[in-house]
Amino acid sequence: LHFPCPPSSSSLHSLKFLSRVSSHSSLMTTSEARGFHVTTTRKEIVAPASSPLLPLPENMIISVSNLDLLLPPVDINVCFFYKKPLYNTTNDVLKTSLAEALVSYYVLAGEVVANPITGESEILCNNGGVEVVEAAADVELRELNLHDPYQSIAKFVPMKVHGAFAIQITELKCRSLVVGCTFDHRIADAFSMNMFLLSWAEISRSDATSYVPSFNRSLLNPRRPLVIDSSVDQMYMPVTSLPLPQETTNPDNILTSRIYYIKADVVRELQTLAGNGKRTKLESFSAFLWKLVAKHAATTTDLKLLNSKLGIVVDGRKKLTEQETNTYFGNVLSVPFGEQIIDDLTHKSLSWVADEVHKVLESSVTRDHFLNLIDWIETRRPVPVLSRIYGTGSEEGPAFVVSSGKSFPVTRIDFGWGSPVFGSYHLPLGSRTGYVMTMPSPVVDNSAGDWMVYLHLAKGQLKFIEQEAPHVFKPIDNDYLKI
């Protein structure tokens, strides 16, 4: 995950834990969500389980890597929905296994603080713990509008006040359960969070864990001497160069989120149309969506000759070749992008657009790209930097970023009472740059390979996409999820 939300100076300083109160019961705070209420019944701080055989670090500082410094102080949500368990379960099971999981993933029990000298972010591993919110909602699982995450997911994830990570466990009226998480993107990308979620679920089932996370930031150290590649300047910029934000007055230009599913045969058809199998499914899908976004922009005559930008999130773990990076916990991401004239994207073939998408990736899925990026960031410190695609101004054409969430282990997040019937990341962002994430379908028997797609785009773009491609983008619903 890599998100278009530039940092503000005030938000770079995390609040410290004011207390270590372990439990606050009978809080009974209530929030209302489009026809139903979510009531908080208890809050508790869960700290890593203590063990004399595995002592925990105390007030250890972990410096963030140069790639972590690409991330603004933004919180990301991920949420899982479960049918009523066949047997009675308690939240204590989740909290006990969480405490055990935090022993290995101790950074999640810490907090992001500012270095007193440089002002840059660093991780204070103080074992402060994770706030767990327990709640109840007067709604049934089948009544939720999962197509619109603001009407559903947003009410089942906690507001993170302190620390780097928070959890909310909500019981619905039908006894179904929702487990929602909020994490600080500066310490983890989606790959890292997926590792933790799998480990937490495995511990809850008393299974052996599949991963041992590595926090060895030296794997991403800059080279000595630095090797400066000027081409990085074309992709990244200091935040001091960002255009001033302008208020959006047209409601169609306000970004919002929707979740769809795409049938496997449609994904394969797009791949065939985009190059007869020559291009990957992600490249083909990205090209198809880029054409749709451009076609929507072309309905406004003034925009036809402007450029539209498409970025692709690239995970550098495998590119950096070190075996340890396969379980590296942190951010190992880059966001290369390309831009084309809107009129060309609209009128040229899908295969041509797919070739342009491929060119974006071709120069960036290499070890050298990531090493050059790490060195380039070193020359800009302590000024924060970000991908230029996130600096798209209001006078420019539309821009969006696509991220592949194919490793999202939605059906494997089983805490002992079965796989979730639905799970998704949620990115309530406030940028002009759109964000798209493809994920595996949560349907357990998804042997065909259906996709679920999270679109965070302008309201006008979403309406146009639904009108132009209803055979591709189908709103997620209870019938498909078999709820």
XYZ file of C-alpha atoms in Angstrom:
483
model
C 0.000 0.000 0.000
C 1.179 3.482 -0.782
C -1.172 6.374 -0.281
C -1.684 9.816 -1.767
C -1.893 12.010 1.321
C 0.964 14.501 1.754
C 2.206 15.045 5.278
C 1.470 18.114 7.348
C 4.083 19.538 9.667
C 1.909 19.221 12.741
C 1.009 15.586 12.158
C 4.630 14.440 12.009
C 4.752 14.373 15.802
C 2.883 11.432 17.319
C 1.201 11.777 20.679
C 2.803 9.688 23.420
C 0.799 7.339 25.568
C -0.497 9.397 28.480
C -1.198 6.391 30.628
C -1.013 2.612 30.725
C -4.485 2.019 32.061
C -5.133 -1.581 31.176
C -8.917 -1.591 31.060
C -11.829 0.799 30.757
C -15.189 -0.952 30.963
C -18.783 0.296 30.624
C -17.798 3.196 28.368
C -20.944 2.851 26.279
C -20.062 5.478 23.709
C -22.209 5.381 20.563
C -21.711 6.266 16.921
C -24.408 6.230 14.278
C -23.886 4.820 10.796
C -26.517 5.167 8.078
C -29.389 3.586 9.941
C -27.587 1.585 12.605
C -25.627 2.272 15.770
C -22.249 0.979 16.923
C -21.840 1.134 20.694
C -18.453 0.873 22.389
C -18.737 -1.314 25.491
C -15.120 -1.690 26.572
C -11.585 -0.516 25.843
C -8.452 -2.316 26.894
C -4.727 -1.990 26.284
C -3.238 -5.351 25.247
C 0.528 -5.470 25.740
C 2.917 -8.124 24.386
C 2.898 -11.300 26.476
C 5.884 -11.402 28.798
C 8.166 -14.431 28.859
C 11.504 -14.969 30.634
C 12.627 -17.036 27.638
C 11.968 -14.220 25.167
C 12.628 -10.823 26.754
C 11.040 -7.854 25.032
C 12.970 -4.759 23.960
C 12.419 -1.857 26.343
C 12.306 1.678 24.939
C 14.363 0.601 21.948
C 14.438 3.021 19.026
C 14.201 1.607 15.507
C 15.200 4.088 12.842
C 12.931 4.119 9.841
C 14.427 3.283 6.461
C 14.635 5.728 3.575
C 11.697 3.916 1.963
C 9.634 4.386 5.139
C 10.277 8.115 4.768
C 8.223 8.111 1.552
C 5.107 7.578 3.665
C 3.065 10.382 5.231
C 1.459 10.085 8.686
C -1.688 8.368 7.451
C -3.673 5.554 9.063
C -4.954 2.608 7.011
C -7.887 0.325 7.814
C -8.415 -3.387 7.188
C -11.579 -5.212 8.207
C -12.915 -8.803 8.287
C -16.539 -9.951 8.602
C -17.440 -13.379 10.007
C -20.704 -15.289 10.160
C -21.968 -16.300 13.598
C -19.536 -18.902 15.021
C -20.948 -22.413 15.407
C -19.856 -22.401 19.029
C -19.597 -19.668 21.624
C -16.389 -17.706 21.457
C -15.127 -14.805 23.484
C -13.056 -11.769 22.697
C -10.572 -13.030 25.274
C -9.354 -15.589 22.723
C -8.498 -12.800 20.302
C -6.849 -10.669 22.976
C -4.753 -13.538 24.349
C -3.491 -14.524 20.897
C -2.885 -10.845 20.088
C -0.629 -10.520 23.142
C 1.366 -13.538 21.948
C 1.600 -12.235 18.378
C 2.898 -8.870 19.607
C 5.962 -10.600 21.079
C 7.303 -11.081 17.539
C 5.615 -8.000 16.078
C 6.626 -5.715 18.942
C 6.786 -2.596 16.761
C 2.978 -2.656 16.610
C 2.921 -2.262 20.402
C 5.103 0.840 20.145
C 4.582 4.256 18.623
C 5.955 6.549 15.952
C 7.758 9.546 17.435
C 9.804 12.410 16.024
C 13.570 12.359 16.293
C 14.409 15.341 18.534
C 17.273 16.424 16.259
C 16.099 15.763 12.691
C 12.330 15.772 13.199
C 12.130 12.579 11.138
C 9.930 9.701 12.225
C 11.333 6.806 14.231
C 9.745 3.863 16.039
C 9.800 3.776 19.834
C 9.421 0.132 20.893
C 8.111 0.749 24.418
C 5.668 -2.191 24.679
C 2.934 0.352 25.313
C 0.434 -2.073 23.840
C -2.446 -2.013 21.392
C -5.820 -0.520 22.230
C -8.606 -3.065 21.682
C -12.108 -1.631 21.408
C -15.035 -3.981 22.009
C -18.358 -2.906 20.541
C -21.879 -3.995 19.585
C -23.919 -2.972 16.535
C -27.695 -3.135 16.158
C -27.519 -4.449 12.600
C -27.299 -7.867 10.969
C -24.524 -8.925 8.628
C -26.866 -9.276 5.658
C -28.136 -5.717 6.168
C -24.743 -4.080 5.658
C -23.928 -2.194 2.469
C -20.451 -3.577 1.835
C -20.342 -1.978 -1.620
C -19.990 1.419 0.092
C -17.264 1.137 2.758
C -18.263 4.471 4.278
C -21.620 2.929 5.186
C -20.083 -0.250 6.589
C -16.335 -0.756 7.060
C -15.756 2.776 8.340
C -17.894 2.078 11.429
C -16.093 -1.132 12.355
C -12.510 0.134 12.434
C -11.137 2.023 15.437
C -9.971 5.604 15.542
C -6.319 5.214 16.479
C -5.562 7.755 19.207
C -2.235 6.504 20.539
C 0.415 4.106 19.359
C 0.914 2.544 15.952
C -1.948 0.037 15.849
C -5.507 -0.359 17.144
C -8.189 -3.065 16.908
C -11.974 -3.087 17.144
C -14.042 -6.251 17.726
C -17.745 -5.747 17.034
C -20.576 -8.198 17.605
C -23.569 -7.722 15.308
C -27.205 -8.307 16.195
C -27.090 -11.716 14.501
C -24.022 -12.682 16.614
C -21.734 -12.295 13.600
C -18.332 -10.761 14.328
C -16.325 -7.987 12.695
C -12.607 -7.544 13.357
C -11.302 -4.166 12.247
C -7.743 -2.815 12.419
C -6.123 0.591 11.982
C -2.366 0.909 11.503
C 0.160 3.659 10.911
C 1.369 3.337 7.331
C 4.778 4.768 8.255
C 5.736 1.477 9.923
C 4.153 -1.101 7.609
C 2.960 -1.728 4.087
C 0.223 -4.206 3.170
C 2.691 -7.098 2.842
C 3.845 -6.481 6.418
C 0.327 -6.202 7.789
C -0.700 -9.379 5.969
C 2.171 -11.215 7.711
C 0.981 -10.025 11.100
C -2.680 -10.863 10.456
C -1.756 -14.399 9.386
C 0.442 -14.891 12.449
C -2.270 -13.590 14.771
C -4.844 -15.962 13.254
C -2.438 -18.923 13.399
C -1.660 -18.298 17.071
C -5.376 -17.998 17.806
C -5.849 -21.485 16.290
C -2.798 -22.825 18.196
C -1.019 -23.456 14.891
C 2.645 -22.852 14.144
C 3.275 -19.415 12.661
C 4.313 -19.149 9.019
C 6.479 -16.035 9.341
C 9.151 -14.580 11.594
C 9.276 -10.848 10.869
C 12.577 -9.060 10.310
C 13.063 -5.445 11.405
C 16.607 -5.217 10.080
C 16.604 -1.740 8.526
C 20.235 -2.148 7.447
C 18.937 -4.199 4.516
C 17.764 -0.893 3.034
C 20.783 1.260 3.869
C 22.008 3.656 1.167
C 25.188 2.737 -0.674
C 28.553 4.293 0.176
C 29.427 6.224 -1.845
C 25.948 7.243 -2.956
C 25.010 6.589 -6.571
C 22.806 9.408 -7.826
C 20.475 8.710 -10.737
C 18.917 11.952 -11.980
C 15.965 10.061 -13.473
C 14.559 9.648 -9.943
C 13.916 13.412 -10.004
C 11.310 12.774 -12.691
C 9.342 10.454 -10.391
C 9.795 11.904 -6.900
C 9.864 15.379 -5.367
C 10.197 17.103 -1.983
C 6.888 17.917 -0.319
C 7.956 21.560 -0.330
C 7.252 21.509 -4.091
C 3.639 20.415 -3.672
C 1.032 22.759 -5.187
C -1.210 24.492 -2.699
C -4.390 22.454 -2.098
C -7.562 23.894 -3.605
C -11.048 23.281 -2.331
C -13.234 21.096 -4.550
C -16.533 22.804 -5.310
C -17.927 20.327 -7.850
C -19.460 17.366 -5.943
C -18.592 15.045 -8.851
C -14.897 15.718 -8.179
C -15.017 14.639 -4.529
C -13.295 11.293 -4.015
C -15.138 8.405 -2.410
C -14.792 4.613 -2.308
C -16.709 1.659 -3.716
C -15.982 -2.089 -3.769
C -16.718 -4.344 -6.766
C -16.058 -7.886 -7.849
C -14.833 -8.934 -11.290
C -15.457 -12.446 -12.550
C -12.397 -14.474 -13.489
C -13.496 -14.932 -17.099
C -13.796 -11.153 -17.481
C -10.260 -10.683 -16.107
C -8.981 -13.218 -18.637
C -10.902 -11.515 -21.454
C -9.315 -8.160 -20.578
C -5.904 -9.825 -20.686
C -6.628 -11.240 -24.134
C -7.884 -7.898 -25.469
C -4.868 -6.083 -24.030
C -2.273 -8.192 -25.792
C -3.414 -11.765 -26.272
C -1.739 -12.863 -23.046
C 1.400 -10.797 -23.638
C 0.517 -8.487 -20.739
C -0.165 -9.469 -17.134
C -3.660 -9.378 -15.692
C -2.758 -6.345 -13.592
C -1.318 -4.487 -16.595
C -4.401 -5.333 -18.660
C -6.838 -4.270 -15.946
C -4.900 -1.054 -15.291
C -4.960 -0.203 -18.993
C -8.711 -0.822 -19.192
C -9.367 1.410 -16.180
C -6.997 4.107 -17.482
C -8.989 4.247 -20.723
C -12.240 4.580 -18.765
C -10.878 7.389 -16.590
C -9.565 9.165 -19.699
C -12.868 8.695 -21.517
C -14.690 10.301 -18.603
C -12.249 13.231 -18.638
C -12.717 13.608 -22.410
C -16.394 14.430 -21.890
C -15.049 17.840 -20.831
C -13.600 19.432 -23.979
C -10.969 21.451 -22.100
C -9.372 18.283 -20.725
C -8.803 16.347 -23.961
C -5.307 17.705 -24.544
C -4.205 17.389 -20.926
C -2.238 14.417 -19.633
C -3.598 11.698 -17.371
C -1.250 9.880 -14.997
C -1.250 6.242 -13.927
C 0.975 4.948 -11.136
C 1.640 1.331 -10.193
C 2.774 0.314 -6.698
C 5.839 -1.936 -6.911
C 7.001 -4.117 -3.992
C 10.788 -4.288 -3.902
C 11.268 -7.268 -1.574
C 12.084 -9.799 -4.262
C 14.026 -7.241 -6.274
C 16.473 -6.660 -3.436
C 17.343 -10.420 -3.541
C 18.207 -10.768 0.139
C 16.353 -13.763 1.531
C 15.607 -11.895 4.750
C 13.685 -9.206 2.883
C 10.981 -11.779 2.142
C 9.792 -11.342 5.751
C 10.964 -7.760 6.172
C 8.442 -5.747 8.200
C 8.262 -2.164 6.974
C 7.780 -0.353 3.681
C 9.540 -1.586 0.554
C 7.508 0.245 -2.061
C 7.961 2.502 -5.044
C 5.321 4.229 -7.169
C 6.540 4.694 -10.749
C 4.053 6.354 -13.065
C 3.442 7.240 -16.667
C 1.395 9.931 -18.334
C -0.344 10.162 -21.679
C -2.567 12.650 -23.476
C -6.204 11.992 -22.601
C -7.259 12.046 -26.258
C -4.698 9.328 -27.089
C -5.815 7.141 -24.182
C -9.396 7.476 -25.351
C -8.941 6.713 -29.038
C -5.984 4.348 -29.221
C -6.369 0.599 -28.698
C -6.403 -1.167 -25.353
C -3.256 -3.043 -26.375
C -1.453 0.281 -26.967
C -2.452 1.519 -23.516
C -1.371 -1.814 -21.985
C 2.034 -1.420 -23.647
C 2.351 2.012 -22.012
C 1.483 0.507 -18.629
C 4.130 -2.164 -19.185
C 6.736 0.536 -19.905
C 5.956 2.144 -16.545
C 6.780 -1.112 -14.774
C 9.651 -2.238 -16.994
C 12.081 0.400 -15.739
C 11.083 0.098 -12.083
C 10.846 -3.586 -11.205
C 14.603 -3.832 -10.829
C 17.094 -3.923 -7.980
C 18.851 -0.833 -9.347
C 15.642 1.187 -9.255
C 15.195 0.610 -5.535
C 18.871 1.157 -4.712
C 18.839 4.406 -6.712
C 15.668 5.525 -4.945
C 17.151 4.794 -1.500
C 20.279 6.805 -2.376
C 18.229 9.689 -3.829
C 16.123 9.966 -0.654
C 19.344 10.110 1.386
C 20.346 13.297 -0.456
C 17.026 14.968 0.358
C 16.813 14.181 4.082
C 15.390 15.505 6.332
C 12.933 17.071 3.844
C 10.075 14.568 3.217
C 9.619 13.377 -0.359
C 6.856 11.623 -2.265
C 5.948 10.398 -5.734
C 5.158 13.214 -8.149
C 1.875 11.551 -9.058
C 0.583 12.634 -5.641
C 1.375 16.240 -6.497
C -1.184 16.414 -9.300
C -2.733 19.889 -9.298
C -6.330 20.932 -9.909
C -5.456 22.234 -13.387
C -4.081 18.871 -14.518
C -5.772 15.770 -15.881
C -6.900 12.877 -13.656
C -4.342 10.717 -11.849
C -4.656 7.459 -9.955
C -2.477 4.693 -8.518
C -3.080 0.935 -8.839
C -1.840 -1.504 -6.199
C -1.921 -5.277 -6.513
C -3.252 -6.906 -3.358
C -3.041 -10.426 -4.756
C -1.202 -11.541 -1.605
C -4.053 -10.340 0.638
C -4.805 -13.599 2.525
C -8.466 -12.843 3.150
C -9.667 -16.460 3.325
C -6.783 -17.447 5.661
C -7.580 -14.962 8.435
C -9.356 -17.667 10.431
C -9.209 -17.170 14.208
C -10.718 -20.577 14.869
C -14.324 -20.138 13.781
C -13.925 -20.143 10.010
C -12.819 -17.850 7.208
C -14.344 -14.389 6.820
C -17.170 -13.982 4.330
C -15.750 -10.577 3.442
C -12.566 -8.631 4.063
C -11.006 -5.540 2.582
C -8.570 -2.724 3.085
C -10.158 0.726 3.403
C -8.366 3.965 2.576
C -10.306 7.073 3.640
C -7.938 9.520 1.958
C -8.267 13.176 1.074
C -6.090 13.642 -2.007
C -6.853 14.490 -5.637
C -5.014 11.323 -6.705
C -7.214 8.231 -6.872
C -6.289 4.854 -5.453
C -7.224 1.383 -6.704
C -6.475 -1.960 -5.063
C -7.119 -5.374 -6.567
C -7.611 -8.242 -4.100
C -8.610 -11.910 -4.269
C -12.311 -12.577 -3.926
C -13.266 -13.482 -0.338
C -15.523 -16.289 -1.568
C -13.961 -19.441 -0.075
C -14.452 -21.645 -3.154
C -12.896 -19.020 -5.440
C -11.009 -21.570 -7.515
C -11.908 -19.673 -10.686
C -9.890 -16.630 -9.596
C -12.451 -13.835 -9.230
C -11.149 -10.441 -8.172
C -12.401 -7.908 -5.676
C -11.512 -4.306 -6.531
C -11.446 -1.314 -4.207
C -11.873 1.966 -6.116
C -11.165 5.308 -4.424
C -11.996 7.743 -7.215
C -14.045 10.858 -7.896
C -17.802 10.389 -7.646
C -18.211 11.400 -11.277
C -15.599 8.858 -12.376
C -17.273 6.051 -10.413
C -20.680 6.855 -11.887
C -19.201 6.866 -15.399
C -17.344 3.572 -14.848
C -20.515 1.853 -13.618
C -22.423 3.106 -16.679
C -19.721 2.217 -19.201
C -18.570 -1.152 -17.844
C -21.301 -2.801 -15.744
C -20.235 -6.179 -17.162
C -16.804 -5.704 -15.559
C -17.422 -3.818 -12.308
C -20.191 -5.539 -10.358
C -21.042 -4.055 -6.935
C -20.183 -6.479 -4.145
C -23.404 -7.832 -2.618
C -24.808 -10.515 -0.340
C -25.742 -12.843 -3.193
C -22.173 -12.952 -4.452
C -20.753 -13.307 -0.925
C -23.327 -15.995 -0.053
C -24.386 -14.213 3.116
